Structure formats: C-alpha cells, structure tokens
Amino acid sequence: ARPRVGYFYTGKSGVQLLTENLNKLVVKDYQSIPVVVNENMSVYDAIVTMFLEDVGTLFVVDQQSLLVGVLSRKDLLRASIGKQELTTLPVNIIMTRMPNITMCSKEDLLIDVAQKLIDKQIDALPVVKETDKGFEVVGRVTKTNLTKALVALANND
Amino acid sequence: ARPRVGYFYTGKSGVQLLTENLNKLVVKDYQSIPVVVNENMSVYDAIVTMFLEDVGTLFVVDQQSLLVGVLSRKDLLRASIGKQELTTLPVNIIMTRMPNITMCSKEDLLIDVAQKLIDKQIDALPVVKETDKGFEVVGRVTKTNLTKALVALANND
C-alpha cells in the first residue's frame, strides 16, 4: 500500500517518542568545563575562586591532578559560619572525599545523571576519565546543564 | 476510511510531539513549598535556616507577609566572607530586592520558568500571587524541580 501524505507508521504514542528522545541525550553534549582547585588551597581562597569562576561546585585534585574531593557552595557556607579561620583551613578538611564522590563519564546518558543528582541531593557531578592512577576530571554536569537541556528540547534544538 | 491498527494521523514529527508535551507542563504541578524569613532576620540566622530547611534559596517578606527580597546561597556566602558581623547584619541589607526579583505564577509554563532561570543565572524563582498590596509567596520553583521534571518525562510519568 502506498503511504498517504500526513500519515506515518509508528505504533508509538507521543509520550513514548518523548521518552525515546530523552534517552538519546548523552553527557558529552551538555557538559561544562570543570573548575578544579588543589587540595591544599584554603577554604577562603576556594570561596573566592567560586565567585571568580562563577560556579557552584569546585572539584579538588591532588598533585597528580587526580580527583580527591568535591566542594559545594553548601560545604563552603557551612565552613564559613564555623569557628575556624578560613584563610588557614585547607579544603581537604571540609570537602566530600573519595570514595563518596558521585561521578559520571562523558558517554553516560544525561537522564541517568539527572537521576543521580536527584537521588544524592547534589547540584553537580564531575565527568571523569578513569586511568591507572585514578580519575581525571574532564567535565562538569550541573542542574543548570539539565535545565538548559529541557529548554533546548522544548525549542526543537 | 477506517483507521488501520498501528497507524495514526498526526502530520507531526517526534520532535514536534516532544515540544508539545513539554509545553503542557505548568508550574503548579512541579513547584515546592517556599521557605520565607522576615526582613529583620540576621544573616547568620538566615544561613542556619537555610541548613535546617535544606533549601538553596530563601524568600524575604515584610510584616504583611509580602515579598520584599530573595536570598541565595551565593548571597549568603558572599556576606559570610565580608567584614560585617553576621549575627547583627539584617538580611534586607544583602538581599536581592524588589523590583529586581524574577517571579512566576502557578499557571505559568514550566518551560518559561526554565528559560528565566537560565537567562537570569539564578537557581530558583518564587511562585507568587498578586494582591492589592503586593505579592504573596505561594511556592518555589528551582533547578531541582526542573531536573525532576526531566526525569519524570523520561520515565513516562
């Protein structure tokens, strides 16, 4: 039978198509550039870095540039109302450290990252590349990236 | 002509269906409960409230419970590394104030709120109800709500 104009075969509902489209999105197409700091940096300098770089999450690396921690705005705010002197307190005292860091790779599905951010109640994940020595930070995925993905889908981008 | 099983008329592509589905989502179905503080509260107490309530944005109201300001984690972090004493500094000195507050109503499209959050580089909007005297805060929409909406769409919810 010849296809008629305006008809096409799918057998799928709009909702199924929506789900399929969402499940095609991968991290590498939506990630941002990561901002990393050294584990010996002071909490004060980390806060300044956060403002200068205008990000909500910093990734902490060791001398070999391997991921050792994550610092959120919440972590820094908590430290800032503590009793300690911020200019001498190193970030490695207050950071979330390995193995408690939730990570992803650039080939992961964006929707799986969204689920992880919701489950763990965090704002951002490091995108990492595994090496023999540990994890290198190659990107950052945030709730902002996910919000932008939602807007792009709505705009047919 | 009788419709055949497995065929349906749309004249629309999957992407168009996706866009249509996204453009049906309204704020009231995705909003969270707002956390409000009084304009005379100290910055220190606002930070403590933010941790106790586990939110990233506080809305500031006057004696009539009308919206006068917004406090983000970023605003509080900036204040916390300043020279001022946080226990005596009132939030109305550091908050974003009217008319610079980006707001939405519960009937607004979720996607329009997402666009506003991106454009203004903010994490949350108050959902307001306009009255003769000003705006009452009835809800909160955050990038977390939008991330949850994305996950719900992907899961066919």
Tab-separated table of C-alpha atoms in Angstrom:
chain	number	residue	atom	x	y	z
A	1	ALA	CA	0.000	0.000	0.000
A	2	ARG	CA	1.226	3.466	-0.823
A	3	PRO	CA	1.777	5.704	2.171
A	4	ARG	CA	-0.591	8.632	2.335
A	5	VAL	CA	0.670	12.131	2.954
A	6	GLY	CA	0.135	13.105	6.582
A	7	TYR	CA	0.177	9.522	7.833
A	8	PHE	CA	3.182	7.707	9.103
A	9	TYR	CA	3.675	4.444	10.857
A	10	THR	CA	4.980	4.488	14.358
A	11	GLY	CA	2.784	2.452	16.655
A	12	LYS	CA	4.076	4.767	19.346
A	13	SER	CA	2.431	7.466	21.374
A	14	GLY	CA	3.785	10.980	21.802
A	15	VAL	CA	4.888	10.114	25.306
A	16	GLN	CA	6.899	7.143	24.050
A	17	LEU	CA	8.597	9.321	21.444
A	18	LEU	CA	9.367	11.858	24.143
A	19	THR	CA	10.946	9.185	26.307
A	20	GLU	CA	12.974	7.888	23.369
A	21	ASN	CA	14.274	11.346	22.549
A	22	LEU	CA	15.282	11.938	26.159
A	23	ASN	CA	17.099	8.629	26.266
A	24	LYS	CA	19.332	9.655	23.363
A	25	LEU	CA	20.939	12.574	25.176
A	26	VAL	CA	24.496	11.953	26.388
A	27	VAL	CA	26.636	13.834	28.893
A	28	LYS	CA	29.347	14.974	26.464
A	29	ASP	CA	26.872	17.107	24.501
A	30	TYR	CA	25.699	19.004	27.576
A	31	GLN	CA	28.670	19.142	29.986
A	32	SER	CA	30.501	22.294	31.088
A	33	ILE	CA	34.168	22.989	31.743
A	34	PRO	CA	35.199	21.863	35.256
A	35	VAL	CA	36.867	24.197	37.729
A	36	VAL	CA	39.478	22.406	39.827
A	37	VAL	CA	41.474	23.507	42.867
A	38	ASN	CA	44.382	21.955	44.736
A	39	GLU	CA	43.694	20.056	47.955
A	40	ASN	CA	45.978	22.398	49.891
A	41	MET	CA	44.052	25.544	48.928
A	42	SER	CA	42.451	27.416	51.828
A	43	VAL	CA	38.677	27.491	52.219
A	44	TYR	CA	38.834	31.280	51.870
A	45	ASP	CA	40.625	31.055	48.514
A	46	ALA	CA	38.198	28.353	47.368
A	47	ILE	CA	35.255	30.683	48.086
A	48	VAL	CA	36.977	33.469	46.137
A	49	THR	CA	37.638	31.029	43.267
A	50	MET	CA	33.985	30.019	43.250
A	51	PHE	CA	32.959	33.658	42.814
A	52	LEU	CA	35.625	34.453	40.226
A	53	GLU	CA	34.757	31.392	38.145
A	54	ASP	CA	31.041	31.800	38.818
A	55	VAL	CA	30.373	28.123	39.555
A	56	GLY	CA	28.507	26.361	42.344
A	57	THR	CA	30.827	23.365	42.658
A	58	LEU	CA	34.634	23.001	42.699
A	59	PHE	CA	36.499	19.749	42.163
A	60	VAL	CA	39.568	19.106	44.321
A	61	VAL	CA	42.619	17.384	42.844
A	62	ASP	CA	45.931	16.119	44.226
A	63	GLN	CA	49.440	16.860	42.926
A	64	GLN	CA	48.898	14.354	40.110
A	65	SER	CA	45.709	16.153	39.028
A	66	LEU	CA	43.590	13.221	40.163
A	67	LEU	CA	40.168	13.759	41.719
A	68	VAL	CA	40.218	13.606	45.530
A	69	GLY	CA	37.228	15.728	46.526
A	70	VAL	CA	34.235	17.908	45.752
A	71	LEU	CA	33.307	21.271	47.297
A	72	SER	CA	29.771	22.622	47.018
A	73	ARG	CA	28.553	26.111	47.882
A	74	LYS	CA	26.778	24.437	50.788
A	75	ASP	CA	30.064	22.938	52.108
A	76	LEU	CA	31.751	26.339	51.930
A	77	LEU	CA	28.811	28.140	53.541
A	78	ARG	CA	28.816	25.619	56.401
A	79	ALA	CA	32.545	26.163	56.937
A	80	SER	CA	32.149	29.935	56.770
A	81	ILE	CA	29.881	30.069	59.818
A	82	GLY	CA	32.147	27.694	61.754
A	83	LYS	CA	34.762	28.723	64.309
A	84	GLN	CA	37.770	28.013	62.130
A	85	GLU	CA	39.909	30.638	60.413
A	86	LEU	CA	39.081	30.295	56.705
A	87	THR	CA	42.398	31.592	55.394
A	88	THR	CA	44.360	28.753	57.029
A	89	LEU	CA	41.812	25.917	56.871
A	90	PRO	CA	42.628	23.680	53.861
A	91	VAL	CA	39.755	22.499	51.658
A	92	ASN	CA	40.680	18.844	52.153
A	93	ILE	CA	39.332	19.081	55.724
A	94	ILE	CA	35.822	20.051	54.643
A	95	MET	CA	35.426	18.501	51.169
A	96	THR	CA	33.404	15.422	50.260
A	97	ARG	CA	36.132	12.872	49.559
A	98	MET	CA	36.636	9.637	47.660
A	99	PRO	CA	35.031	7.088	47.685
A	100	ASN	CA	31.931	9.145	48.484
A	101	ILE	CA	32.007	11.144	45.252
A	102	THR	CA	29.251	10.511	42.712
A	103	MET	CA	30.778	10.680	39.227
A	104	CYS	CA	29.852	10.050	35.608
A	105	SER	CA	31.584	9.539	32.272
A	106	LYS	CA	31.047	11.559	29.103
A	107	GLU	CA	29.268	8.671	27.382
A	108	ASP	CA	26.668	8.318	30.150
A	109	LEU	CA	23.039	9.174	29.467
A	110	LEU	CA	22.109	12.659	30.617
A	111	ILE	CA	18.939	11.315	32.168
A	112	ASP	CA	20.942	8.916	34.374
A	113	VAL	CA	22.987	11.848	35.632
A	114	ALA	CA	19.750	13.747	36.336
A	115	GLN	CA	18.539	10.793	38.391
A	116	LYS	CA	21.824	10.674	40.340
A	117	LEU	CA	21.666	14.405	41.147
A	118	ILE	CA	18.119	13.954	42.461
A	119	ASP	CA	18.905	10.786	44.444
A	120	LYS	CA	22.061	12.193	46.051
A	121	GLN	CA	20.616	15.700	46.508
A	122	ILE	CA	23.609	17.372	44.905
A	123	ASP	CA	23.929	20.153	42.327
A	124	ALA	CA	26.737	18.839	40.128
A	125	LEU	CA	28.773	15.770	39.168
A	126	PRO	CA	32.323	15.580	37.869
A	127	VAL	CA	32.676	13.989	34.446
A	128	VAL	CA	35.717	11.750	34.815
A	129	LYS	CA	38.089	9.623	32.778
A	130	GLU	CA	39.458	6.575	34.562
A	131	THR	CA	43.223	5.991	34.393
A	132	ASP	CA	45.558	3.502	36.093
A	133	LYS	CA	46.255	6.006	38.855
A	134	GLY	CA	42.738	7.265	39.456
A	135	PHE	CA	40.145	9.618	37.963
A	136	GLU	CA	40.921	12.683	35.856
A	137	VAL	CA	38.264	15.396	35.807
A	138	VAL	CA	37.246	16.218	32.237
A	139	GLY	CA	33.924	17.981	32.749
A	140	ARG	CA	31.087	19.051	34.978
A	141	VAL	CA	27.345	18.387	34.734
A	142	THR	CA	25.039	20.578	36.802
A	143	LYS	CA	21.326	21.153	37.274
A	144	THR	CA	21.876	24.208	35.076
A	145	ASN	CA	23.014	21.957	32.201
A	146	LEU	CA	19.911	19.824	32.723
A	147	THR	CA	17.632	22.865	32.793
A	148	LYS	CA	19.246	24.024	29.543
A	149	ALA	CA	18.647	20.576	28.030
A	150	LEU	CA	14.951	20.846	28.925
A	151	VAL	CA	14.728	24.284	27.281
A	152	ALA	CA	16.567	23.032	24.179
A	153	LEU	CA	14.130	20.122	23.837
A	154	ALA	CA	11.176	22.491	24.087
A	155	ASN	CA	12.695	24.753	21.427
A	156	ASN	CA	13.289	21.901	18.986
A	157	ASP	CA	17.049	22.450	19.121
B	1	ALA	CA	-11.781	5.330	5.624
B	2	ARG	CA	-11.424	3.064	8.587
B	3	PRO	CA	-8.283	3.624	10.628
B	4	ARG	CA	-5.823	0.760	10.458
B	5	VAL	CA	-4.287	-0.611	13.604
B	6	GLY	CA	-0.784	0.691	14.079
B	7	TYR	CA	-1.385	3.816	12.009
B	8	PHE	CA	-2.473	7.122	13.384
B	9	TYR	CA	-2.842	10.546	11.939
B	10	THR	CA	-0.579	13.224	13.251
B	11	GLY	CA	1.244	15.056	10.496
B	12	LYS	CA	3.762	15.736	13.242
B	13	SER	CA	7.286	14.530	13.852
B	14	GLY	CA	8.522	13.025	17.095
B	15	VAL	CA	10.324	16.242	17.886
B	16	GLN	CA	7.124	18.247	17.480
B	17	LEU	CA	5.303	15.877	19.825
B	18	LEU	CA	8.118	16.269	22.317
B	19	THR	CA	7.859	20.037	22.160
B	20	GLU	CA	4.092	19.879	22.569
B	21	ASN	CA	4.369	17.657	25.625
B	22	LEU	CA	6.903	19.981	27.210
B	23	ASN	CA	4.678	22.961	26.541
B	24	LYS	CA	1.852	21.412	28.547
B	25	LEU	CA	3.758	21.386	31.849
B	26	VAL	CA	2.692	24.083	34.292
B	27	VAL	CA	4.388	25.412	37.417
B	28	LYS	CA	1.731	24.336	39.929
B	29	ASP	CA	2.357	20.639	39.177
B	30	TYR	CA	6.086	20.889	39.859
B	31	GLN	CA	6.557	23.631	42.481
B	32	SER	CA	7.894	23.124	46.018
B	33	ILE	CA	6.939	24.688	49.324
B	34	PRO	CA	8.618	28.098	49.803
B	35	VAL	CA	10.716	28.930	52.849
B	36	VAL	CA	10.262	32.535	53.928
B	37	VAL	CA	12.096	34.654	56.501
B	38	ASN	CA	11.423	38.089	57.926
B	39	GLU	CA	13.365	41.066	56.563
B	40	ASN	CA	14.778	41.802	60.020
B	41	MET	CA	16.343	38.351	60.465
B	42	SER	CA	20.139	38.332	60.778
B	43	VAL	CA	22.294	36.892	58.000
B	44	TYR	CA	23.601	34.332	60.500
B	45	ASP	CA	20.084	33.122	61.321
B	46	ALA	CA	19.217	33.039	57.608
B	47	ILE	CA	22.196	30.744	56.963
B	48	VAL	CA	21.095	28.475	59.818
B	49	THR	CA	17.528	28.478	58.432
B	50	MET	CA	18.836	27.529	55.005
B	51	PHE	CA	20.586	24.483	56.501
B	52	LEU	CA	17.677	23.496	58.736
B	53	GLU	CA	15.170	23.733	55.877
B	54	ASP	CA	17.653	22.290	53.390
B	55	VAL	CA	16.929	24.793	50.627
B	56	GLY	CA	19.187	26.886	48.400
B	57	THR	CA	17.003	29.998	48.291
B	58	LEU	CA	15.043	31.901	50.963
B	59	PHE	CA	12.303	34.429	50.241
B	60	VAL	CA	12.196	37.545	52.418
B	61	VAL	CA	8.859	39.019	53.464
B	62	ASP	CA	7.749	42.132	55.342
B	63	GLN	CA	5.384	42.367	58.331
B	64	GLN	CA	2.414	41.931	55.978
B	65	SER	CA	3.908	38.709	54.584
B	66	LEU	CA	4.509	40.358	51.213
B	67	LEU	CA	7.591	39.525	49.154
B	68	VAL	CA	10.390	42.080	49.532
B	69	GLY	CA	13.532	40.084	48.725
B	70	VAL	CA	15.336	36.899	47.747
B	71	LEU	CA	18.427	35.355	49.364
B	72	SER	CA	20.506	32.802	47.505
B	73	ARG	CA	23.256	30.585	48.914
B	74	LYS	CA	25.595	32.738	46.843
B	75	ASP	CA	24.368	35.969	48.530
B	76	LEU	CA	24.901	34.425	51.965
B	77	LEU	CA	28.331	33.041	51.072
B	78	ARG	CA	29.409	36.469	49.788
B	79	ALA	CA	28.252	38.089	53.040
B	80	SER	CA	29.959	35.421	55.129
B	81	ILE	CA	33.432	36.300	53.837
B	82	GLY	CA	32.778	40.032	54.282
B	83	LYS	CA	33.905	42.116	57.238
B	84	GLN	CA	30.490	42.508	58.819
B	85	GLU	CA	29.275	40.682	61.912
B	86	LEU	CA	26.721	38.155	60.622
B	87	THR	CA	24.698	37.942	63.824
B	88	THR	CA	23.746	41.638	63.689
B	89	LEU	CA	23.625	42.229	59.915
B	90	PRO	CA	19.960	42.077	58.758
B	91	VAL	CA	19.155	40.169	55.571
B	92	ASN	CA	17.492	43.206	53.984
B	93	ILE	CA	20.962	44.749	53.528
B	94	ILE	CA	22.253	41.913	51.358
B	95	MET	CA	19.139	40.503	49.662
B	96	THR	CA	18.071	40.996	46.050
B	97	ARG	CA	15.113	43.340	46.426
B	98	MET	CA	12.009	44.396	44.515
B	99	PRO	CA	11.694	45.355	41.675
B	100	ASN	CA	14.692	43.197	40.714
B	101	ILE	CA	13.075	39.897	41.679
B	102	THR	CA	12.192	37.486	38.885
B	103	MET	CA	8.894	35.797	39.746
B	104	CYS	CA	6.307	33.493	38.225
B	105	SER	CA	2.701	32.451	38.833
B	106	LYS	CA	1.426	28.910	39.341
B	107	GLU	CA	-0.286	28.872	35.943
B	108	ASP	CA	2.928	29.729	34.055
B	109	LEU	CA	4.535	27.188	31.772
B	110	LEU	CA	7.363	25.292	33.411
B	111	ILE	CA	9.487	25.770	30.318
B	112	ASP	CA	9.163	29.572	30.570
B	113	VAL	CA	10.410	29.385	34.150
B	114	ALA	CA	13.341	27.238	32.982
B	115	GLN	CA	14.201	29.895	30.396
B	116	LYS	CA	14.053	32.637	33.053
B	117	LEU	CA	16.358	30.726	35.415
B	118	ILE	CA	18.870	30.309	32.571
B	119	ASP	CA	18.624	33.930	31.389
B	120	LYS	CA	18.934	35.425	34.872
B	121	GLN	CA	21.510	32.872	36.071
B	122	ILE	CA	19.574	32.098	39.221
B	123	ASP	CA	18.672	28.834	40.952
B	124	ALA	CA	15.077	29.462	41.984
B	125	LEU	CA	12.029	31.665	41.471
B	126	PRO	CA	9.246	32.497	43.898
B	127	VAL	CA	5.780	31.478	42.757
B	128	VAL	CA	3.613	34.459	43.687
B	129	LYS	CA	0.004	35.554	43.887
B	130	GLU	CA	-0.632	39.218	43.194
B	131	THR	CA	-2.838	41.098	45.644
B	132	ASP	CA	-3.760	44.781	46.026
B	133	LYS	CA	-0.906	45.272	48.488
B	134	GLY	CA	1.824	43.315	46.681
B	135	PHE	CA	2.951	39.755	46.062
B	136	GLU	CA	2.306	36.802	48.360
B	137	VAL	CA	4.739	33.882	48.066
B	138	VAL	CA	2.862	30.643	47.398
B	139	GLY	CA	5.614	28.403	46.059
B	140	ARG	CA	9.152	27.914	44.843
B	141	VAL	CA	10.484	26.560	41.536
B	142	THR	CA	14.110	25.501	41.427
B	143	LYS	CA	16.521	23.827	39.029
B	144	THR	CA	15.909	20.721	41.148
B	145	ASN	CA	12.196	20.802	40.243
B	146	LEU	CA	13.164	21.138	36.569
B	147	THR	CA	15.641	18.263	36.806
B	148	LYS	CA	12.885	16.158	38.388
B	149	ALA	CA	10.533	17.118	35.549
B	150	LEU	CA	13.120	15.913	33.031
B	151	VAL	CA	13.464	12.586	34.859
B	152	ALA	CA	9.676	12.202	35.096
B	153	LEU	CA	9.308	12.782	31.345
B	154	ALA	CA	11.958	10.177	30.627
B	155	ASN	CA	10.172	7.676	32.885
B	156	ASN	CA	6.781	8.230	31.220
B	157	ASP	CA	5.321	9.552	34.478
